[in-house]
mmCIF file of C-alpha atoms and ligand atoms in Angstrom:
data_model
loop_
_atom_site.group_PDB
_atom_site.id
_atom_site.type_symbol
_atom_site.label_atom_id
_atom_site.label_comp_id
_atom_site.label_asym_id
_atom_site.label_seq_id
_atom_site.Cartn_x
_atom_site.Cartn_y
_atom_site.Cartn_z
ATOM 1 C CA UNK A 203 -15.097 -14.912 14.871
ATOM 2 C CA UNK A 204 -12.544 -12.307 15.890
ATOM 3 C CA UNK A 205 -10.733 -10.726 12.963
ATOM 4 C CA UNK A 206 -13.265 -11.970 10.397
ATOM 5 C CA UNK A 207 -15.880 -9.691 8.792
ATOM 6 C CA UNK A 208 -18.598 -11.259 6.650
ATOM 7 C CA UNK A 209 -20.017 -8.531 4.385
ATOM 8 C CA UNK A 210 -23.747 -9.250 4.434
ATOM 9 C CA UNK A 211 -24.869 -6.278 2.354
ATOM 10 C CA UNK A 212 -27.799 -7.331 0.117
ATOM 11 C CA UNK A 213 -26.038 -6.160 -3.063
ATOM 12 C CA UNK A 214 -22.987 -8.282 -2.228
ATOM 13 C CA UNK A 215 -25.076 -11.341 -1.379
ATOM 14 C CA UNK A 216 -27.249 -11.011 -4.486
ATOM 15 C CA UNK A 217 -24.275 -10.633 -6.831
ATOM 16 C CA UNK A 218 -22.464 -13.533 -5.176
ATOM 17 C CA UNK A 219 -25.498 -15.774 -5.721
ATOM 18 C CA UNK A 220 -25.531 -14.789 -9.414
ATOM 19 C CA UNK A 221 -21.849 -15.746 -9.639
ATOM 20 C CA UNK A 222 -22.404 -19.166 -8.070
ATOM 21 C CA UNK A 223 -24.813 -20.176 -10.857
ATOM 22 C CA UNK A 224 -22.918 -22.585 -13.128
ATOM 23 C CA UNK A 225 -24.744 -21.203 -16.195
ATOM 24 C CA UNK A 226 -23.342 -17.670 -15.671
ATOM 25 C CA UNK A 227 -21.338 -16.562 -18.710
ATOM 26 C CA UNK A 228 -17.654 -15.638 -18.468
ATOM 27 C CA UNK A 229 -18.335 -11.993 -19.290
ATOM 28 C CA UNK A 230 -21.112 -11.742 -16.690
ATOM 29 C CA UNK A 231 -19.012 -13.529 -14.088
ATOM 30 C CA UNK A 232 -16.095 -11.155 -14.662
ATOM 31 C CA UNK A 233 -18.342 -8.100 -14.434
ATOM 32 C CA UNK A 234 -19.850 -9.368 -11.174
ATOM 33 C CA UNK A 235 -16.383 -9.867 -9.643
ATOM 34 C CA UNK A 236 -15.537 -6.233 -10.404
ATOM 35 C CA UNK A 237 -18.824 -4.995 -8.971
ATOM 36 C CA UNK A 238 -18.492 -6.996 -5.737
ATOM 37 C CA UNK A 239 -14.846 -5.894 -5.519
ATOM 38 C CA UNK A 240 -15.960 -2.258 -5.375
ATOM 39 C CA UNK A 241 -18.433 -3.042 -2.599
ATOM 40 C CA UNK A 242 -15.783 -4.987 -0.653
ATOM 41 C CA UNK A 243 -13.308 -2.122 -1.124
ATOM 42 C CA UNK A 244 -15.878 0.136 0.516
ATOM 43 C CA UNK A 245 -16.040 -2.192 3.559
ATOM 44 C CA UNK A 246 -12.325 -2.930 3.935
ATOM 45 C CA UNK A 247 -11.483 0.795 3.907
ATOM 46 C CA UNK A 248 -14.317 1.769 6.269
ATOM 47 C CA UNK A 249 -12.063 2.338 9.297
ATOM 48 C CA UNK A 250 -9.207 4.149 7.562
ATOM 49 C CA UNK A 251 -7.979 7.033 9.722
ATOM 50 C CA UNK A 252 -9.179 10.473 8.651
ATOM 51 C CA UNK A 253 -7.758 13.945 8.852
ATOM 52 C CA UNK A 254 -8.882 17.328 7.560
ATOM 53 C CA UNK A 255 -7.376 19.599 4.942
ATOM 54 C CA UNK A 256 -8.095 23.260 4.475
ATOM 55 C CA UNK A 257 -9.707 23.814 1.075
ATOM 56 C CA UNK A 258 -11.630 26.586 -0.653
ATOM 57 C CA UNK A 259 -15.073 25.746 -1.986
ATOM 58 C CA UNK A 260 -16.589 28.221 -4.438
ATOM 59 C CA UNK A 261 -18.359 29.758 -1.415
ATOM 60 C CA UNK A 262 -15.848 29.707 1.474
ATOM 61 C CA UNK A 263 -12.922 27.954 3.141
ATOM 62 C CA UNK A 264 -13.529 24.759 5.094
ATOM 63 C CA UNK A 265 -11.664 21.960 6.868
ATOM 64 C CA UNK A 266 -12.583 19.052 4.592
ATOM 65 C CA UNK A 267 -12.307 15.382 5.665
ATOM 66 C CA UNK A 268 -9.580 13.440 3.845
ATOM 67 C CA UNK A 269 -8.023 9.980 4.266
ATOM 68 C CA UNK A 270 -4.904 10.269 6.414
ATOM 69 C CA UNK A 271 -1.580 8.628 6.373
ATOM 70 C CA UNK A 272 -0.350 5.475 4.744
ATOM 71 C CA UNK A 273 -0.833 4.886 1.057
ATOM 72 C CA UNK A 274 -2.474 1.678 -0.100
ATOM 73 C CA UNK A 275 -1.080 -1.321 -1.924
ATOM 74 C CA UNK A 276 -3.376 -3.913 -3.449
ATOM 75 C CA UNK A 277 -1.728 -7.329 -3.559
ATOM 76 C CA UNK A 278 -3.651 -9.664 -5.883
ATOM 77 C CA UNK A 279 -2.811 -13.363 -5.779
ATOM 78 C CA UNK A 280 -2.642 -14.305 -9.479
ATOM 79 C CA UNK A 281 -4.571 -15.059 -11.433
ATOM 80 C CA UNK A 282 -8.014 -14.742 -9.924
ATOM 81 C CA UNK A 283 -7.091 -12.060 -7.383
ATOM 82 C CA UNK A 284 -6.337 -9.714 -10.253
ATOM 83 C CA UNK A 285 -10.033 -9.300 -11.128
ATOM 84 C CA UNK A 286 -10.802 -8.407 -7.514
ATOM 85 C CA UNK A 287 -7.940 -5.887 -7.427
ATOM 86 C CA UNK A 288 -9.083 -4.357 -10.740
ATOM 87 C CA UNK A 289 -12.523 -3.671 -9.287
ATOM 88 C CA UNK A 290 -11.015 -2.127 -6.161
ATOM 89 C CA UNK A 291 -8.764 0.096 -8.263
ATOM 90 C CA UNK A 292 -11.882 1.718 -9.693
ATOM 91 C CA UNK A 293 -12.538 3.145 -6.219
ATOM 92 C CA UNK A 294 -8.900 3.562 -5.120
ATOM 93 C CA UNK A 295 -7.178 4.565 -8.365
ATOM 94 C CA UNK A 296 -3.982 5.798 -6.708
ATOM 95 C CA UNK A 297 -3.228 2.472 -4.988
ATOM 96 C CA UNK A 298 -0.010 0.690 -5.953
ATOM 97 C CA UNK A 299 -0.147 -2.996 -6.949
ATOM 98 C CA UNK A 300 2.007 -5.897 -5.725
ATOM 99 C CA UNK A 301 1.583 -8.966 -7.941
ATOM 100 C CA UNK A 302 1.920 -12.298 -6.154
ATOM 101 C CA UNK A 303 2.004 -15.169 -8.650
ATOM 102 C CA UNK A 304 0.981 -18.436 -7.002
ATOM 103 C CA UNK A 305 -0.811 -21.505 -8.249
ATOM 104 C CA UNK A 306 -2.207 -24.372 -6.276
ATOM 105 C CA UNK A 307 -0.684 -27.743 -7.142
ATOM 106 C CA UNK A 308 -3.665 -29.938 -8.063
ATOM 107 C CA UNK A 309 -2.333 -33.014 -6.224
ATOM 108 C CA UNK A 310 -0.676 -31.607 -3.097
ATOM 109 C CA UNK A 311 -2.778 -28.384 -2.858
ATOM 110 C CA UNK A 312 0.470 -26.626 -1.912
ATOM 111 C CA UNK A 313 1.021 -23.083 -3.237
ATOM 112 C CA UNK A 314 3.778 -22.804 -5.865
ATOM 113 C CA UNK A 315 5.277 -19.370 -6.491
ATOM 114 C CA UNK A 316 5.998 -18.277 -10.098
ATOM 115 C CA UNK A 317 6.079 -14.468 -9.910
ATOM 116 C CA UNK A 318 6.540 -11.686 -7.361
ATOM 117 C CA UNK A 319 6.810 -7.951 -7.983
ATOM 118 C CA UNK A 320 6.026 -5.392 -5.304
ATOM 119 C CA UNK A 321 6.707 -1.738 -4.495
ATOM 120 C CA UNK A 322 9.873 -1.385 -2.406
ATOM 121 C CA UNK A 323 8.241 0.601 0.403
ATOM 122 C CA UNK A 324 5.741 -2.021 1.613
ATOM 123 C CA UNK A 325 6.694 -1.279 5.230
ATOM 124 C CA UNK A 326 5.125 2.176 4.946
ATOM 125 C CA UNK A 327 1.887 1.063 3.321
ATOM 126 C CA UNK A 328 -1.378 -0.670 4.129
ATOM 127 C CA UNK A 329 -1.357 -3.861 2.029
ATOM 128 C CA UNK A 330 -4.707 -5.355 0.986
ATOM 129 C CA UNK A 331 -4.289 -8.927 -0.296
ATOM 130 C CA UNK A 332 -7.018 -9.954 -2.764
ATOM 131 C CA UNK A 333 -8.082 -13.417 -3.900
ATOM 132 C CA UNK A 334 -11.667 -14.558 -4.574
ATOM 133 C CA UNK A 335 -11.218 -17.960 -2.908
ATOM 134 C CA UNK A 336 -9.881 -18.906 0.540
ATOM 135 C CA UNK A 337 -9.946 -22.716 0.450
ATOM 136 C CA UNK A 338 -7.119 -24.512 2.310
ATOM 137 C CA UNK A 339 -5.472 -21.067 2.777
ATOM 138 C CA UNK A 340 -2.149 -22.422 1.481
ATOM 139 C CA UNK A 341 -2.068 -19.623 -1.126
ATOM 140 C CA UNK A 342 -3.078 -16.870 1.313
ATOM 141 C CA UNK A 343 -0.591 -17.983 3.980
ATOM 142 C CA UNK A 344 2.251 -18.170 1.425
ATOM 143 C CA UNK A 345 1.393 -14.794 -0.153
ATOM 144 C CA UNK A 346 1.280 -13.041 3.214
ATOM 145 C CA UNK A 347 4.561 -14.667 4.307
ATOM 146 C CA UNK A 348 6.159 -13.401 1.094
ATOM 147 C CA UNK A 349 4.787 -9.875 1.560
ATOM 148 C CA UNK A 350 5.925 -9.797 5.208
ATOM 149 C CA UNK A 351 9.402 -10.964 4.156
ATOM 150 C CA UNK A 352 9.475 -7.899 1.862
ATOM 151 C CA UNK A 353 8.618 -5.623 4.797
ATOM 152 C CA UNK A 354 4.810 -5.469 4.898
ATOM 153 C CA UNK A 355 3.588 -4.957 8.462
ATOM 154 C CA UNK A 356 0.016 -3.784 8.090
ATOM 155 C CA UNK A 357 -2.032 -6.229 6.015
ATOM 156 C CA UNK A 358 -5.676 -7.052 5.344
ATOM 157 C CA UNK A 359 -7.041 -10.003 3.366
ATOM 158 C CA UNK A 360 -10.157 -9.791 1.154
ATOM 159 C CA UNK A 361 -11.918 -12.682 -0.588
ATOM 160 C CA UNK A 362 -15.355 -13.491 -1.974
ATOM 161 C CA UNK A 363 -15.774 -16.960 -0.560
ATOM 162 C CA UNK A 364 -14.065 -18.787 2.273
ATOM 163 C CA UNK A 365 -14.139 -22.315 3.667
ATOM 164 C CA UNK A 366 -14.233 -22.615 7.467
ATOM 165 C CA UNK A 367 -10.974 -24.616 7.240
ATOM 166 C CA UNK A 368 -9.253 -21.783 5.353
ATOM 167 C CA UNK A 369 -10.454 -19.100 7.733
ATOM 168 C CA UNK A 370 -9.158 -21.077 10.744
ATOM 169 C CA UNK A 371 -5.795 -21.766 9.080
ATOM 170 C CA UNK A 372 -5.230 -18.151 7.984
ATOM 171 C CA UNK A 373 -6.215 -16.771 11.401
ATOM 172 C CA UNK A 374 -3.818 -19.232 13.072
ATOM 173 C CA UNK A 375 -0.912 -18.532 10.701
ATOM 174 C CA UNK A 376 -1.345 -14.737 10.536
ATOM 175 C CA UNK A 377 -3.480 -13.563 13.480
ATOM 176 C CA UNK A 378 -2.447 -9.964 12.772
ATOM 177 C CA UNK A 379 -4.170 -10.035 9.348
ATOM 178 C CA UNK A 380 -7.948 -9.426 9.496
ATOM 179 C CA UNK A 381 -10.169 -11.081 6.889
ATOM 180 C CA UNK A 382 -13.107 -9.681 4.895
ATOM 181 C CA UNK A 383 -15.283 -12.134 2.958
ATOM 182 C CA UNK A 384 -18.739 -12.122 1.367
ATOM 183 C CA UNK A 385 -19.525 -15.627 2.662
ATOM 184 C CA UNK A 386 -18.174 -18.588 4.610
ATOM 185 C CA UNK A 387 -19.422 -21.771 2.964
ATOM 186 C CA UNK A 388 -19.989 -25.260 4.358
ATOM 187 C CA UNK A 389 -16.703 -27.141 3.838
ATOM 188 C CA UNK A 390 -13.920 -28.237 1.455
ATOM 189 C CA UNK A 391 -14.440 -31.342 -0.650
ATOM 190 C CA UNK A 392 -11.759 -34.042 -1.030
ATOM 191 C CA UNK A 393 -10.178 -32.087 -3.929
ATOM 192 C CA UNK A 394 -9.879 -28.903 -1.865
ATOM 193 C CA UNK A 395 -12.805 -27.091 -3.528
ATOM 194 C CA UNK A 396 -15.165 -24.919 -1.520
ATOM 195 C CA UNK A 397 -18.687 -26.413 -1.233
ATOM 196 C CA UNK A 398 -21.175 -25.207 -2.401
ATOM 197 C CA UNK A 399 -18.723 -22.589 -3.691
ATOM 198 C CA UNK A 400 -18.613 -21.322 -7.245
ATOM 199 C CA UNK A 401 -16.087 -23.676 -8.845
ATOM 200 C CA UNK A 402 -12.647 -22.615 -10.067
ATOM 201 C CA UNK A 403 -12.620 -18.814 -9.842
ATOM 202 C CA UNK A 404 -9.657 -18.297 -12.201
ATOM 203 C CA UNK A 405 -11.153 -20.537 -14.868
ATOM 204 C CA UNK A 406 -14.545 -18.841 -14.613
ATOM 205 C CA UNK A 407 -13.057 -15.310 -14.786
ATOM 206 C CA UNK A 408 -10.760 -16.031 -17.718
ATOM 207 C CA UNK A 409 -12.761 -18.725 -19.536
ATOM 208 C CA UNK A 410 -10.011 -21.341 -19.350
ATOM 209 C CA UNK A 411 -12.085 -24.275 -18.164
HETATM 210 C C1 PRP B 557 -7.212 -20.519 -6.648
HETATM 211 C C2 PRP B 557 -7.690 -19.273 -5.923
HETATM 212 C C3 PRP B 557 -6.694 -19.156 -4.807
HETATM 213 C C4 PRP B 557 -6.415 -20.590 -4.462
HETATM 214 C C5 PRP B 557 -7.204 -20.928 -3.227
HETATM 215 O O1 PRP B 557 -6.150 -20.207 -7.453
HETATM 216 O O2 PRP B 557 -7.756 -18.130 -6.747
HETATM 217 O O3 PRP B 557 -5.503 -18.488 -5.167
HETATM 218 O O4 PRP B 557 -6.855 -21.389 -5.562
HETATM 219 O O5 PRP B 557 -6.913 -22.191 -2.781
HETATM 220 P P1 PRP B 557 -6.123 -22.463 -1.427
HETATM 221 O O6 PRP B 557 -6.755 -21.604 -0.367
HETATM 222 O O7 PRP B 557 -6.379 -23.931 -1.192
HETATM 223 O O8 PRP B 557 -4.677 -22.156 -1.623
HETATM 224 P P2 PRP B 557 -5.440 -21.262 -8.443
HETATM 225 O O9 PRP B 557 -4.295 -21.896 -7.765
HETATM 226 O O10 PRP B 557 -6.483 -22.181 -9.003
HETATM 227 O O11 PRP B 557 -4.820 -20.323 -9.550
HETATM 228 P P3 PRP B 557 -5.520 -19.366 -10.621
HETATM 229 O O12 PRP B 557 -6.011 -18.145 -9.852
HETATM 230 O O13 PRP B 557 -4.392 -19.044 -11.528
HETATM 231 O O14 PRP B 557 -6.639 -20.099 -11.292
HETATM 232 N N1 URA B 558 -9.798 -22.389 -5.812
HETATM 233 C C1 URA B 558 -10.923 -22.096 -6.511
HETATM 234 O O1 URA B 558 -10.866 -21.366 -7.513
HETATM 235 N N2 URA B 558 -12.089 -22.616 -6.077
HETATM 236 C C2 URA B 558 -12.182 -23.377 -4.981
HETATM 237 O O2 URA B 558 -13.309 -23.808 -4.621
HETATM 238 C C3 URA B 558 -11.003 -23.677 -4.275
HETATM 239 C C4 URA B 558 -9.831 -23.162 -4.709
#
């Protein structure tokens, strides 16, 4: 599907399968999120524009390739998106962070905002929204609307697992925002959970089940 990249790298797929296992411990689950986050960061930044800078190696001067232009903002959707952003920060330590606090109402599945704090210059930055789970996409659509209202113009969305319904909804609501995911599962169940999925990502990361 246009605008959707499924990262099929064997390391990503293997780690995702480990995470799906309901017997996986909280500490293992959290470590796996960080590891997959680094691999997804590698993919989502693959096409960043490059430039060269003149540097001196110990042997001679050279025009060395460097990332050009806009600085990055990671925008985790709390809580679970924070673990994904933390892993990405290991590879992109200079990125700024915009925290988008949303929870999904258990009955209506609507996204409810409880916190928002972002750098003021979002318009000048590439904003990478992170959240492990794209289910109905209510949270993703609301977070991106909020970031756009604060000036963001160049956005990407990264998750671990998506439902086909969520992918279609997010593409329809924000066709300018490409999606990276490690897998697109079968469907949503009647409670809005991704099937087969991995359960409640926030609860599994933070041990709050
Ligand atoms: C989960 C998940 C997403 C959202 C996805 O968060 O991390 O943010 O649900 O569902 P949606 O696509 O149907 O909106 P949750 O609301 O459970 O909050 P948490 O991260 O604090 O656990
Ligand atoms: N949020 C989760 O954490 N898991 C799902 O399957 C759906 C929404």
